[in-house]
Structures are given as C-alpha cells and as structure tokens.
Amino acid sequence: MIHKFKLRDHNILLDVNSGGVHIIDDITYDLLDHIKPPFDDKCPQGVIEELSKNYPVGDIEECYGEIKELYDEKLLFTEDDYERFALTSVASPIKAMCLHIAHDCNLRCEYCFASTGDFGKGRKLMTFETGRKAIDFLIKRSAARKFLELDFFGGEPLMNFDVVKQIVEYARSREKECGKTFRFTITTNGMLLDDDKIDFINREMSNVVLSIDGRKEVNDRMRKRVSGSGSYDRIVERFKRFVPVRGDKDYYVRGTYTKYNLDFSNDVMHLYDLGFDQISVEPVMAEPTEPYAITEEDLDTIFKEYEILLDKILKVREQGGHINFFHFMLDLDQGPCAIKRLRGCGCGNEYVAVTPDGDIYPCHQFVGIEEYKMGNLDEGTFNEDIKNEFAATHVYSKPECRSCWAKFYCSGGCNANNYIYAGDIHNAHKLSCSIQKKRLECAIMMQALKLMDTEE
Amino acid sequence: MKHIKTINKANLKKTAEKGGCGKCQASCQSACKTSCTVANQKCEKDA
Ligand code: SF4
Ligand code: SF4
Ligand code: SF4
C-alpha cells in the first residue's frame, strides 16, 4: 500500500508497510495513479499515451523505471505481513496505570469528558489505602516489566496532593525489593500549584501535563472557575513559575481546540510567546450536538489550520527558535517497532485506570462505563475476559484500520472514542481519523524537510 | 534517482522481527491525556 500527498510545493510518497518516505516529482505523482504491481519491464503503452499529454515520453519511461526498481528492491508497494504478529503477541503484563486521585475539580471546563471532574459519579477523593492497593496490584500484575508508569489524574489531582505524596513514597519504598522503577506523571490545571508542590513534582515526576487552551479569551471561554470567571490569569502565572525550574525534565502545556477557535495555530503561537516550547493542542471530543463540538463541516478549515501551523513552526525554526508541537513529532527512522504500532495505547491490556472507589477500568476514558468495568481492588476482582478482549484489539481487528494508510502511525485510534462516538471499540471514529491523517501528513512533511536540510 | 528521492531508512519490517518487547512507555492517543501517541514514541529495547 502506498499513500501520496501534496503539501507546501512538495509531493510526498509513503510506502505504508516499510515506512519508507520519498519525495517525488509531478510525473511520478501522476504516474502512480495509473500503475500498480506486478510491474512489467516496460511502462504500459496506454499509460504512456495518457500521460504524454502532459509529460515527455522519455521522462515517463524513466520514472516508470525508478518505481519498478524500488519495487524490485522491496522498498515500494511492500507486503503487509504484520498480521501474524498481531495474532501471536497477545496478553501482556500490566505496566501502566492511571490513578484517579480526585474525582473532583476546581474548574468547570465546559468540554470536560469527566463531567467537570466527578465522572458523573459524585465528587470523591482517593484514599491512601486505595492508592496503596493500586500500587500493589500494579507491581503484582507487571510480571517481569521493570519500568512501571503511574499517572496521577483526576479531576484535578492537586486537590488531593497529600495522598499523591503518600502514594509516591509508598511506591518508591517498594522499588528495590520488587526490582521495579516507577515513572510518575501528573496532569494538572495548575490552579493549586505552589512552590511546595512544584518542588515535589520536579523531584518525582518524569512528565507533567499542564492544561491551558491558549489565548486568554479562548481559555477563559471554556476553562472557567466555579464562580464562572476565567482561569487564564492564575494558571499562566503558575505555569510560568513552574516551567523554568523544571530543568531538563519533560513537561507539556496542552490545550483543547473547539469550534470556537478553529484558528488554533494562534493559540499554539500564544503559548510559545508565553515561554512554553513543549506544546500540544488537540481537537475536543464531544457529542456533535454540543455547540462547541467539532463537526465534519469544520474539517476543511482545520486542515488548512494545520498547514498554517506547520508554516509558523517552520518559521520559528528558521529564526533559530524551537517549538515542539506534539502532533508533528515523528521519528521516521527510529520510531517504535511495528509490533508496538499494531496496538497503540494498550488500554485494558497493558494499561488500566483506577477510580477513588478502587474500581478498575481499561483506561481513564472508560471510567464510568459499566460494561467495561474490569474489577475492584477492595473486592480483589479482575475480569480477564475484558483484558483478553483488549489484547485482541489491534489494527487488523478493526475493519477501517486494516486498509488505512495511517495505521502504523495511528495504531487504530482511541478505543474509548471509538466506543463512545462510533458505538464499538473496533469502529473507527471518522472525524478523529480525518484529523489524525492530516496531522500525520504535516508531521511527515516536517520530518521530510528536516531530513532534506541535513542532507544538504 | 532523478524523480524519486528516498529520505529515510524504510526499516519497519526489520523492527517487527526483533520488536515487541514491551519495554517502551504506554501511550494514549486521546486528546485528554499524557500526550504520548505511538508515532512519536521512543523504542526502549536494550541495545
Ligand atoms: S521497546 Fe521498542 S522493541 Fe520493545 S515494544 Fe517498544 S518499540 Fe517495540
Ligand atoms: S483509527 Fe482511523 S486513522 Fe487510525 S488507523 Fe484506524 S482508520 Fe486509520
Ligand atoms: S482508549 Fe483512548 S483514551 Fe484510553 S488509553 Fe487508549 S487512546 Fe487513551
């Protein structure tokens, strides 16, 4: 399978199954519309006749020769023979966990998938006791995995920070005896960040996600305090204090764009101007009936906006600056192995979420969906059938993904979104797919330009 | 080649043979999370 596209005066050709990326000229681009394997030695006469309206015959034949050569070397139209890996590498130890440390929040963001913090289940904080059981569960279920990931999530985790500290301390105390290393991460809206918490987070957490949507009017329209006023002024002040002392540890500022700010490249640039260079801004996921929801009719605008954003980022780079826009990051040479790419997030199989009640779900987005509740820490229950169902969920078990050019970059999308918006974890959520593919094209383009630069 | 310029190592196939060790980070594709999708992840297999 191949995929080709035009962007910024370049034609890009992706050979899906080998991961090969090529820059091609217009003749090659058009020729590829007419030919596919198996290839004869000579370009079919009909094709030459058709294309010779626009191109010299000699060039068409030359192009054909190059395509055939790459094909013969197994660099183009390579076979998709990964399904056997999907079928053999199945059940896995659990190596990552999302701890819903607080089902409560001090903001009332309109688009919150957690129903402004409580996941529709009433406001509640996790106790240390439950956190301890979660750590024990993770250690036990992780088998031989050495690195364990634990994400403190909410609601707003800083509302229960003493328990965060206790859990970190407990997990660290067990590292040696169990031969494990914990990597902690936390996602916060920043309202309660103070020097003490900043200190602790910088010491213990390998990644921190700071939520902010961008420009003040954009942020404050959606990310409101309980009183209804905006959160921008306060969180910007906190984040600006936090990031400079973060050192070389990872962080992201991450925002959500909605129908209200389809010109989100301005928000990315705004965040950059504030002094943040690790940035992720992503489309809101919502029922199409919500006024802020992104719908099909917004796609053209969104596609253009990603191109505008690409231009802006490249410009910053030309001027010696640096923005790491999360969705344009891609390593064309050394990304994860093909097997990892077949499944993506690993939710319900390698990754689970735990609520303040000790309920276990496949991931944070499944929390509250009874059908997918996997068990409970207090009751000591865990439904292996659900785990097996997720273990068997990969790009080859999803009909749309099977034939999708983006499958090894997208890995089959988000199972939770598929379930919530497309009715089944195996059904691709078309809107997400469209956006995903556009972002990928931009990302591939950006990396292609980079590689061309370094060659010159 | 004159018309086609290959710009990366097309090595996905090779990674399949030796891959799948599971040492790398979990990754969430969704808009609400730790911002770690698959495509930009690092492989952490021991060399
Ligand atoms: S660490 Fe590397 S080889 Fe192992 S599963 Fe992850 S990407 Fe594949
Ligand atoms: S979820 Fe959509 S974009 Fe992703 S691999 Fe499947 S069909 Fe392709
Ligand atoms: S199902 Fe979606 S939200 Fe859950 S871990 Fe996977 S990508 Fe993330």
Short mmCIF file of C-alpha atoms and ligand atoms in Angstrom, two decimals:
data_model
loop_
_atom_site.label_atom_id
_atom_site.label_comp_id
_atom_site.label_asym_id
_atom_site.label_seq_id
_atom_site.Cartn_x
_atom_site.Cartn_y
_atom_site.Cartn_z
CA MET A 1 0.00 0.00 0.00
CA ILE A 2 1.19 3.50 -0.76
CA HIS A 3 -0.07 6.92 0.20
CA LYS A 4 0.84 10.13 -1.55
CA PHE A 5 0.00 13.74 -0.90
CA LYS A 6 0.96 17.26 -1.83
CA LEU A 7 1.95 19.82 0.73
CA ARG A 8 3.99 23.01 0.61
CA ASP A 9 5.15 22.55 -3.00
CA HIS A 10 6.31 19.03 -2.35
CA ASN A 11 4.93 15.65 -3.31
CA ILE A 12 5.39 13.01 -0.68
CA LEU A 13 5.11 9.30 -1.18
CA LEU A 14 4.79 6.98 1.78
CA ASP A 15 5.28 3.27 1.41
CA VAL A 16 2.99 2.19 4.20
CA ASN A 17 4.35 -1.23 5.07
CA SER A 18 8.04 -0.43 5.03
CA GLY A 19 7.69 3.06 6.47
CA GLY A 20 9.70 4.45 3.56
CA VAL A 21 9.21 8.11 2.74
CA HIS A 22 10.08 9.55 -0.66
CA ILE A 23 9.90 12.93 -2.27
CA ILE A 24 8.67 12.61 -5.81
CA ASP A 25 8.18 14.89 -8.79
CA ASP A 26 4.89 15.58 -10.54
CA ILE A 27 5.33 12.93 -13.20
CA THR A 28 5.90 10.23 -10.62
CA TYR A 29 2.96 11.53 -8.64
CA ASP A 30 0.64 11.27 -11.63
CA LEU A 31 2.12 8.05 -12.92
CA LEU A 32 1.36 6.34 -9.62
CA ASP A 33 -2.34 6.95 -10.25
CA HIS A 34 -2.11 4.64 -13.23
CA ILE A 35 0.13 1.77 -12.29
CA LYS A 36 0.32 -0.86 -9.61
CA PRO A 37 2.18 -4.15 -9.12
CA PRO A 38 3.04 -6.51 -10.60
CA PHE A 39 5.19 -4.41 -12.92
CA ASP A 40 6.23 -5.39 -16.44
CA ASP A 41 9.61 -4.30 -17.67
CA LYS A 42 8.09 -1.58 -19.78
CA CYS A 43 5.52 1.03 -18.84
CA PRO A 44 2.13 0.03 -20.34
CA GLN A 45 1.50 1.79 -23.64
CA GLY A 46 -1.92 3.10 -22.60
CA VAL A 47 -0.43 4.82 -19.58
CA ILE A 48 2.27 6.46 -21.66
CA GLU A 49 -0.33 7.71 -24.09
CA GLU A 50 -2.42 9.13 -21.29
CA LEU A 51 0.42 10.90 -19.51
CA SER A 52 2.20 12.07 -22.64
CA LYS A 53 -0.45 14.77 -22.87
CA ASN A 54 1.44 16.44 -20.04
CA TYR A 55 4.92 14.96 -19.92
CA PRO A 56 7.66 13.89 -22.36
CA VAL A 57 7.58 10.16 -23.10
CA GLY A 58 11.25 9.76 -22.14
CA ASP A 59 10.57 11.11 -18.67
CA ILE A 60 7.56 8.88 -18.16
CA GLU A 61 9.62 5.82 -19.05
CA GLU A 62 12.42 6.93 -16.77
CA CYS A 63 10.00 7.38 -13.88
CA TYR A 64 8.49 4.02 -14.50
CA GLY A 65 11.95 2.50 -14.33
CA GLU A 66 12.64 4.12 -10.97
CA ILE A 67 9.34 2.96 -9.49
CA LYS A 68 9.98 -0.55 -10.70
CA GLU A 69 13.48 -0.52 -9.32
CA LEU A 70 12.25 0.45 -5.87
CA TYR A 71 9.56 -2.17 -6.10
CA ASP A 72 12.09 -4.84 -7.03
CA GLU A 73 14.24 -3.82 -4.09
CA LYS A 74 11.19 -4.20 -1.83
CA LEU A 75 11.10 -0.52 -0.97
CA LEU A 76 7.82 0.30 -2.63
CA PHE A 77 4.47 -1.50 -2.56
CA THR A 78 5.93 -3.76 0.10
CA GLU A 79 3.78 -6.52 1.50
CA ASP A 80 1.75 -6.15 4.65
CA ASP A 81 2.83 -9.20 6.61
CA TYR A 82 2.41 -7.95 10.15
CA GLU A 83 -0.88 -9.60 10.97
CA ARG A 84 0.87 -12.71 12.25
CA PHE A 85 2.50 -10.55 14.93
CA ALA A 86 -0.86 -9.19 15.96
CA LEU A 87 -2.14 -12.71 16.42
CA THR A 88 0.83 -14.06 18.33
CA SER A 89 1.76 -11.24 20.69
CA VAL A 90 -1.34 -11.03 22.80
CA ALA A 91 -1.84 -10.88 26.56
CA SER A 92 0.69 -8.68 28.23
CA PRO A 93 1.64 -7.75 31.76
CA ILE A 94 0.10 -4.54 33.06
CA LYS A 95 2.79 -1.88 33.11
CA ALA A 96 0.94 1.40 33.31
CA MET A 97 -1.80 2.78 35.46
CA CYS A 98 -3.84 5.91 35.65
CA LEU A 99 -4.80 6.82 39.20
CA HIS A 100 -7.90 8.95 39.51
CA ILE A 101 -6.66 10.55 42.62
CA ALA A 102 -9.51 13.06 42.79
CA HIS A 103 -12.89 12.82 41.21
CA ASP A 104 -13.35 16.45 41.88
CA CYS A 105 -12.18 19.60 40.22
CA ASN A 106 -11.78 23.27 41.00
CA LEU A 107 -12.58 24.29 37.44
CA ARG A 108 -15.76 23.84 35.44
CA CYS A 109 -14.45 23.37 31.93
CA GLU A 110 -17.37 23.13 29.58
CA TYR A 111 -15.99 20.36 27.45
CA CYS A 112 -14.77 18.16 30.31
CA PHE A 113 -15.22 14.49 29.47
CA ALA A 114 -15.19 13.77 33.20
CA SER A 115 -18.37 15.82 33.72
CA THR A 116 -16.42 18.62 35.40
CA GLY A 117 -14.39 16.23 37.46
CA ASP A 118 -16.64 13.65 39.02
CA PHE A 119 -17.18 11.33 36.01
CA GLY A 120 -20.89 11.59 36.72
CA LYS A 121 -20.47 9.63 39.92
CA GLY A 122 -20.25 12.21 42.68
CA ARG A 123 -17.19 14.08 43.94
CA LYS A 124 -14.71 11.89 45.73
CA LEU A 125 -11.03 11.76 46.68
CA MET A 126 -8.94 8.61 46.60
CA THR A 127 -7.68 7.43 49.98
CA PHE A 128 -4.09 6.37 50.53
CA GLU A 129 -5.39 2.90 51.30
CA THR A 130 -6.87 2.56 47.82
CA GLY A 131 -3.72 4.04 46.29
CA ARG A 132 -1.59 1.51 48.12
CA LYS A 133 -3.73 -1.35 46.86
CA ALA A 134 -3.40 0.04 43.35
CA ILE A 135 0.39 0.06 43.62
CA ASP A 136 0.38 -3.50 44.94
CA PHE A 137 -1.89 -4.55 42.10
CA LEU A 138 0.36 -2.94 39.51
CA ILE A 139 3.51 -4.49 40.94
CA LYS A 140 1.89 -7.91 41.03
CA ARG A 141 0.43 -7.76 37.55
CA SER A 142 3.54 -6.32 35.93
CA ALA A 143 5.36 -9.67 35.93
CA ALA A 144 8.90 -9.08 34.64
CA ARG A 145 8.39 -5.49 33.49
CA LYS A 146 10.89 -3.25 35.22
CA PHE A 147 9.58 0.20 34.37
CA LEU A 148 6.12 0.95 35.67
CA GLU A 149 4.22 4.07 34.78
CA LEU A 150 1.85 5.74 37.13
CA ASP A 151 -0.12 8.77 36.09
CA PHE A 152 -1.90 10.94 38.62
CA PHE A 153 -5.06 12.08 37.01
CA GLY A 154 -8.39 13.50 38.03
CA GLY A 155 -10.45 15.56 38.15
CA GLU A 156 -7.72 17.71 39.49
CA PRO A 157 -5.00 15.69 41.26
CA LEU A 158 -3.59 18.65 43.17
CA MET A 159 -6.82 18.69 45.19
CA ASN A 160 -5.61 15.52 46.85
CA PHE A 161 -1.90 16.15 46.84
CA ASP A 162 -1.11 14.73 50.27
CA VAL A 163 -2.29 11.36 49.05
CA VAL A 164 -0.23 11.79 45.87
CA LYS A 165 2.82 12.25 48.07
CA GLN A 166 2.00 9.25 50.21
CA ILE A 167 1.48 7.04 47.18
CA VAL A 168 4.76 8.16 45.62
CA GLU A 169 6.55 7.48 48.86
CA TYR A 170 4.98 4.06 49.18
CA ALA A 171 5.75 3.10 45.58
CA ARG A 172 9.36 4.23 45.94
CA SER A 173 9.70 2.22 49.12
CA ARG A 174 8.83 -0.93 47.20
CA GLU A 175 11.02 -0.34 44.15
CA LYS A 176 14.14 -2.06 45.41
CA GLU A 177 12.64 -5.18 46.89
CA CYS A 178 10.50 -5.69 43.77
CA GLY A 179 13.10 -4.74 41.18
CA LYS A 180 10.87 -2.06 39.69
CA THR A 181 11.34 1.55 38.75
CA PHE A 182 8.33 3.84 38.84
CA ARG A 183 7.86 6.71 36.46
CA PHE A 184 5.33 9.17 37.73
CA THR A 185 3.45 11.68 35.70
CA ILE A 186 0.73 14.13 36.57
CA THR A 187 -1.85 16.15 34.68
CA THR A 188 -2.97 19.39 36.28
CA ASN A 189 -4.95 22.53 35.58
CA GLY A 190 -2.42 24.45 37.63
CA MET A 191 -4.84 26.29 39.92
CA LEU A 192 -3.27 24.90 43.08
CA LEU A 193 0.37 24.82 42.02
CA ASP A 194 2.52 26.37 44.72
CA ASP A 195 6.23 26.24 45.45
CA ASP A 196 5.95 23.19 47.65
CA LYS A 197 4.07 21.20 45.01
CA ILE A 198 6.33 22.45 42.24
CA ASP A 199 9.28 21.22 44.23
CA PHE A 200 7.82 17.80 44.80
CA ILE A 201 6.67 17.40 41.20
CA ASN A 202 10.05 18.38 39.84
CA ARG A 203 11.73 15.89 42.08
CA GLU A 204 9.43 12.93 41.48
CA MET A 205 7.55 13.27 38.22
CA SER A 206 9.13 12.46 34.91
CA ASN A 207 6.44 14.25 32.92
CA VAL A 208 3.87 16.87 33.73
CA VAL A 209 0.95 17.94 31.63
CA LEU A 210 -0.20 21.50 32.20
CA SER A 211 -3.66 22.26 30.86
CA ILE A 212 -4.24 25.59 29.16
CA ASP A 213 -6.03 26.29 25.90
CA GLY A 214 -4.08 29.23 24.58
CA ARG A 215 -5.15 32.86 24.23
CA LYS A 216 -6.89 34.33 27.23
CA GLU A 217 -10.28 34.72 25.58
CA VAL A 218 -10.08 31.18 24.21
CA ASN A 219 -9.02 29.66 27.51
CA ASP A 220 -11.49 31.57 29.61
CA ARG A 221 -14.44 30.80 27.41
CA MET A 222 -14.13 27.09 28.22
CA ARG A 223 -11.89 26.79 31.27
CA LYS A 224 -13.89 28.54 33.94
CA ARG A 225 -13.69 28.68 37.67
CA VAL A 226 -16.62 27.56 39.78
CA SER A 227 -17.63 31.21 40.05
CA GLY A 228 -17.78 31.46 36.27
CA SER A 229 -14.73 33.70 35.85
CA GLY A 230 -11.79 32.61 33.73
CA SER A 231 -8.72 30.70 34.88
CA TYR A 232 -6.15 32.14 32.49
CA ASP A 233 -4.51 34.78 34.66
CA ARG A 234 -3.93 32.47 37.56
CA ILE A 235 -2.68 29.44 35.67
CA VAL A 236 -0.38 31.40 33.40
CA GLU A 237 1.25 32.89 36.45
CA ARG A 238 1.68 29.41 37.99
CA PHE A 239 2.91 27.74 34.83
CA LYS A 240 5.44 30.49 34.23
CA ARG A 241 6.78 29.87 37.68
CA PHE A 242 6.83 26.14 37.16
CA VAL A 243 8.41 25.60 33.76
CA PRO A 244 11.72 27.46 34.25
CA VAL A 245 12.57 25.37 37.32
CA ARG A 246 11.59 22.14 35.60
CA GLY A 247 15.15 21.64 34.41
CA ASP A 248 15.62 19.03 31.73
CA LYS A 249 12.59 17.01 32.75
CA ASP A 250 9.64 16.73 30.38
CA TYR A 251 6.52 18.80 30.51
CA TYR A 252 3.81 19.78 28.10
CA VAL A 253 1.35 22.54 28.01
CA ARG A 254 -1.71 21.04 26.43
CA GLY A 255 -4.82 22.66 25.17
CA THR A 256 -8.03 21.70 23.53
CA TYR A 257 -9.40 23.47 20.49
CA THR A 258 -13.10 23.61 19.76
CA LYS A 259 -15.39 25.07 17.14
CA TYR A 260 -14.79 28.41 18.84
CA ASN A 261 -11.11 28.55 17.95
CA LEU A 262 -10.54 26.80 14.69
CA ASP A 263 -7.70 29.28 14.21
CA PHE A 264 -5.82 27.37 16.89
CA SER A 265 -2.41 28.00 15.35
CA ASN A 266 -2.73 31.34 17.09
CA ASP A 267 -3.12 29.55 20.38
CA VAL A 268 -0.05 27.45 19.79
CA MET A 269 1.91 30.58 18.99
CA HIS A 270 0.47 32.32 22.01
CA LEU A 271 1.67 29.52 24.25
CA TYR A 272 5.06 29.77 22.60
CA ASP A 273 5.13 33.51 23.19
CA LEU A 274 4.39 32.86 26.85
CA GLY A 275 7.65 30.94 27.02
CA PHE A 276 6.49 27.35 26.58
CA ASP A 277 8.07 25.28 23.84
CA GLN A 278 6.56 21.84 24.51
CA ILE A 279 3.05 22.22 23.21
CA SER A 280 0.12 20.00 22.42
CA VAL A 281 -3.19 21.37 21.22
CA GLU A 282 -5.81 18.86 20.28
CA PRO A 283 -9.38 18.70 18.99
CA VAL A 284 -12.19 18.49 21.50
CA MET A 285 -14.13 15.24 21.55
CA ALA A 286 -17.80 15.83 22.13
CA GLU A 287 -21.29 14.88 21.07
CA PRO A 288 -21.98 16.68 17.80
CA THR A 289 -24.95 18.41 19.38
CA GLU A 290 -22.74 20.47 21.69
CA PRO A 291 -22.30 23.99 20.35
CA TYR A 292 -18.50 23.80 20.71
CA ALA A 293 -18.22 20.36 19.08
CA ILE A 294 -16.10 19.91 16.00
CA THR A 295 -18.10 18.55 13.10
CA GLU A 296 -17.46 17.38 9.53
CA GLU A 297 -18.09 20.83 8.16
CA ASP A 298 -15.13 22.20 10.15
CA LEU A 299 -12.66 19.81 8.61
CA ASP A 300 -11.53 21.95 5.70
CA THR A 301 -10.81 24.85 8.00
CA ILE A 302 -8.96 22.56 10.38
CA PHE A 303 -6.85 21.05 7.62
CA LYS A 304 -5.81 24.49 6.45
CA GLU A 305 -5.07 25.49 10.01
CA TYR A 306 -2.64 22.61 10.45
CA GLU A 307 -0.82 23.77 7.34
CA ILE A 308 -0.71 27.30 8.67
CA LEU A 309 0.62 25.95 11.93
CA LEU A 310 3.28 23.97 10.09
CA ASP A 311 4.39 27.16 8.34
CA LYS A 312 4.52 29.06 11.58
CA ILE A 313 6.57 26.39 13.31
CA LEU A 314 9.00 26.18 10.42
CA LYS A 315 9.38 29.93 10.52
CA VAL A 316 10.19 29.87 14.20
CA ARG A 317 12.80 27.26 13.43
CA GLU A 318 14.32 29.31 10.63
CA GLN A 319 14.72 32.12 13.10
CA GLY A 320 16.59 29.87 15.46
CA GLY A 321 13.68 29.19 17.82
CA HIS A 322 12.16 25.89 18.76
CA ILE A 323 8.60 24.68 19.19
CA ASN A 324 7.95 21.07 19.84
CA PHE A 325 4.39 20.67 18.66
CA PHE A 326 3.39 17.30 19.88
CA HIS A 327 1.45 16.06 16.89
CA PHE A 328 4.14 16.98 14.42
CA MET A 329 6.77 14.98 16.27
CA LEU A 330 7.63 11.85 14.40
CA ASP A 331 10.79 9.86 14.01
CA LEU A 332 10.85 8.48 10.51
CA ASP A 333 13.93 6.38 11.09
CA GLN A 334 13.68 5.03 14.58
CA GLY A 335 10.16 5.12 15.92
CA PRO A 336 8.68 2.23 17.83
CA CYS A 337 8.75 -1.26 16.38
CA ALA A 338 5.99 -2.47 14.09
CA ILE A 339 4.52 -4.65 16.81
CA LYS A 340 4.03 -1.75 19.15
CA ARG A 341 2.34 0.09 16.32
CA LEU A 342 -0.30 -2.56 15.91
CA ARG A 343 -1.99 -1.76 19.19
CA GLY A 344 -1.10 1.70 20.32
CA CYS A 345 -2.26 2.63 23.76
CA GLY A 346 -2.61 -0.88 25.14
CA CYS A 347 -5.61 0.12 27.21
CA GLY A 348 -7.23 -2.68 29.16
CA ASN A 349 -4.26 -4.90 28.46
CA GLU A 350 -1.06 -3.11 29.43
CA TYR A 351 -2.74 -0.11 30.92
CA VAL A 352 -5.63 0.34 33.37
CA ALA A 353 -7.27 3.14 35.32
CA VAL A 354 -8.32 3.05 38.97
CA THR A 355 -11.03 5.25 40.50
CA PRO A 356 -11.32 6.58 44.07
CA ASP A 357 -13.66 3.65 44.77
CA GLY A 358 -10.97 1.20 43.68
CA ASP A 359 -12.83 0.31 40.50
CA ILE A 360 -10.62 -0.78 37.63
CA TYR A 361 -11.33 0.30 34.05
CA PRO A 362 -9.42 -0.20 30.78
CA CYS A 363 -8.39 3.45 30.83
CA HIS A 364 -9.36 6.86 32.14
CA GLN A 365 -11.85 7.45 29.32
CA PHE A 366 -13.72 4.24 30.05
CA VAL A 367 -14.26 5.21 33.67
CA GLY A 368 -17.95 5.15 34.45
CA ILE A 369 -18.87 2.90 31.51
CA GLU A 370 -20.26 -0.06 33.45
CA GLU A 371 -19.97 -2.50 30.59
CA TYR A 372 -16.21 -2.10 30.70
CA LYS A 373 -15.65 -2.13 34.43
CA MET A 374 -12.90 -4.70 34.91
CA GLY A 375 -12.95 -5.22 38.64
CA ASN A 376 -12.42 -3.68 42.05
CA LEU A 377 -9.35 -3.52 44.27
CA ASP A 378 -11.25 -3.99 47.54
CA GLU A 379 -13.12 -6.97 46.22
CA GLY A 380 -9.96 -8.35 44.62
CA THR A 381 -11.77 -8.88 41.33
CA PHE A 382 -10.38 -8.52 37.83
CA ASN A 383 -12.13 -9.59 34.66
CA GLU A 384 -9.61 -11.35 32.44
CA ASP A 385 -12.16 -11.63 29.64
CA ILE A 386 -12.19 -7.89 29.20
CA LYS A 387 -8.41 -7.85 29.30
CA ASN A 388 -8.32 -10.51 26.60
CA GLU A 389 -10.79 -8.58 24.52
CA PHE A 390 -8.46 -5.59 24.52
CA ALA A 391 -5.42 -7.76 23.94
CA ALA A 392 -7.08 -8.96 20.76
CA THR A 393 -7.87 -5.43 19.63
CA HIS A 394 -5.38 -4.14 17.08
CA VAL A 395 -5.30 -2.57 13.65
CA TYR A 396 -6.13 -5.86 11.98
CA SER A 397 -9.20 -6.43 14.11
CA LYS A 398 -10.59 -3.03 13.13
CA PRO A 399 -12.02 -3.12 9.61
CA GLU A 400 -11.36 0.53 8.73
CA CYS A 401 -7.84 0.47 10.15
CA ARG A 402 -6.82 -2.62 8.21
CA SER A 403 -6.93 -0.76 4.95
CA CYS A 404 -5.88 2.64 6.29
CA TRP A 405 -2.55 4.14 5.20
CA ALA A 406 -2.10 5.71 8.64
CA LYS A 407 -2.39 2.52 10.65
CA PHE A 408 1.24 2.26 11.71
CA TYR A 409 1.27 5.83 12.98
CA CYS A 410 -2.18 6.00 14.45
CA SER A 411 -2.33 2.41 15.67
CA GLY A 412 -6.06 2.17 15.40
CA GLY A 413 -7.07 5.33 17.16
CA CYS A 414 -8.61 5.65 20.58
CA ASN A 415 -10.69 2.66 21.67
CA ALA A 416 -12.68 4.82 24.05
CA ASN A 417 -13.58 7.36 21.41
CA ASN A 418 -14.46 4.54 19.08
CA TYR A 419 -16.79 3.13 21.69
CA ILE A 420 -18.35 6.43 22.74
CA TYR A 421 -18.76 8.05 19.34
CA ALA A 422 -18.76 5.14 16.89
CA GLY A 423 -20.51 2.51 19.01
CA ASP A 424 -17.78 -0.12 19.28
CA ILE A 425 -14.09 -0.19 20.19
CA HIS A 426 -13.46 -1.65 16.72
CA ASN A 427 -15.21 1.08 14.77
CA ALA A 428 -13.02 3.95 13.73
CA HIS A 429 -14.30 7.37 14.74
CA LYS A 430 -14.24 9.01 11.31
CA LEU A 431 -13.86 12.58 12.48
CA SER A 432 -10.81 11.67 14.56
CA CYS A 433 -9.39 9.73 11.62
CA SER A 434 -9.66 12.69 9.28
CA ILE A 435 -7.86 14.97 11.69
CA GLN A 436 -5.30 12.34 12.58
CA LYS A 437 -4.40 11.77 8.95
CA LYS A 438 -3.99 15.45 8.21
CA ARG A 439 -1.72 15.87 11.24
CA LEU A 440 0.31 12.91 10.11
CA GLU A 441 0.79 14.35 6.66
CA CYS A 442 2.04 17.56 8.21
CA ALA A 443 4.31 15.62 10.55
CA ILE A 444 5.77 13.54 7.74
CA MET A 445 6.28 16.69 5.70
CA MET A 446 8.05 18.39 8.56
CA GLN A 447 10.39 15.46 9.09
CA ALA A 448 11.00 15.17 5.36
CA LEU A 449 12.03 18.80 5.23
CA LYS A 450 14.31 18.26 8.20
CA LEU A 451 15.99 15.25 6.62
CA MET A 452 16.43 17.13 3.36
CA ASP A 453 18.03 20.00 5.24
CA THR A 454 20.54 17.80 6.97
CA GLU A 455 21.48 16.18 3.69
CA GLU A 456 22.26 19.46 2.01
CA MET B 1 17.41 8.54 -8.97
CA LYS B 2 16.11 11.59 -10.75
CA HIS B 3 12.42 11.54 -9.99
CA ILE B 4 12.28 9.86 -6.62
CA LYS B 5 14.31 10.87 -3.63
CA THR B 6 14.19 8.48 -0.69
CA ILE B 7 14.68 10.29 2.55
CA ASN B 8 14.63 7.75 5.32
CA LYS B 9 15.53 4.20 6.14
CA ALA B 10 12.50 2.15 5.38
CA ASN B 11 13.08 -0.28 8.19
CA LEU B 12 9.69 -1.05 9.67
CA LYS B 13 9.96 -4.69 8.60
CA LYS B 14 13.18 -5.22 10.47
CA THR B 15 11.71 -3.76 13.65
CA ALA B 16 8.98 -6.36 13.61
CA GLU B 17 11.40 -9.27 13.76
CA LYS B 18 13.13 -8.03 16.88
CA GLY B 19 10.40 -5.95 18.43
CA GLY B 20 7.51 -6.36 20.76
CA CYS B 21 9.48 -6.49 23.99
CA GLY B 22 7.03 -4.09 25.64
CA LYS B 23 9.64 -2.02 27.44
CA CYS B 24 8.55 1.28 25.98
CA GLN B 25 6.07 3.62 27.55
CA ALA B 26 2.36 3.15 27.27
CA SER B 27 0.84 5.75 25.03
CA CYS B 28 -2.52 7.38 24.82
CA GLN B 29 -3.89 8.52 21.50
CA SER B 30 -6.64 10.50 23.02
CA ALA B 31 -6.95 14.23 23.28
CA CYS B 32 -7.25 14.27 27.04
CA LYS B 33 -4.13 12.51 28.17
CA THR B 34 -0.43 12.41 28.78
CA SER B 35 0.11 13.37 25.20
CA CYS B 36 2.04 10.38 24.14
CA THR B 37 0.90 8.86 20.89
CA VAL B 38 2.60 5.93 19.29
CA ALA B 39 4.18 7.58 16.31
CA ASN B 40 6.44 9.81 18.31
CA GLN B 41 7.50 7.31 20.91
CA LYS B 42 10.96 6.09 21.58
CA CYS B 43 11.89 2.47 21.47
CA GLU B 44 13.42 1.42 24.77
CA LYS B 45 14.55 -2.04 23.96
CA ASP B 46 18.01 -2.84 25.28
CA ALA B 47 20.51 -2.45 22.52
S1 SF4 C 1 10.64 -1.03 23.43
FE1 SF4 C 1 10.99 -0.95 21.23
S2 SF4 C 1 11.04 -3.10 20.54
FE2 SF4 C 1 10.14 -3.06 22.58
S3 SF4 C 1 7.91 -2.98 22.17
FE3 SF4 C 1 8.62 -0.88 22.49
S4 SF4 C 1 9.07 -0.14 20.44
FE4 SF4 C 1 8.94 -2.37 20.31
S1 SF4 C 2 -8.32 4.91 13.64
FE1 SF4 C 2 -8.72 5.84 11.65
S2 SF4 C 2 -6.84 6.91 11.09
FE2 SF4 C 2 -6.35 5.50 12.74
S3 SF4 C 2 -5.65 3.66 11.71
FE3 SF4 C 2 -7.81 3.39 12.09
S4 SF4 C 2 -8.84 4.10 10.24
FE4 SF4 C 2 -6.74 4.88 10.20
S1 SF4 C 3 -8.56 4.08 24.74
FE1 SF4 C 3 -8.18 6.18 24.12
S2 SF4 C 3 -8.20 7.38 25.99
FE2 SF4 C 3 -7.94 5.24 26.55
S3 SF4 C 3 -5.72 4.95 26.71
FE3 SF4 C 3 -6.34 4.35 24.66
S4 SF4 C 3 -6.06 6.17 23.42
FE4 SF4 C 3 -6.07 6.83 25.55
#
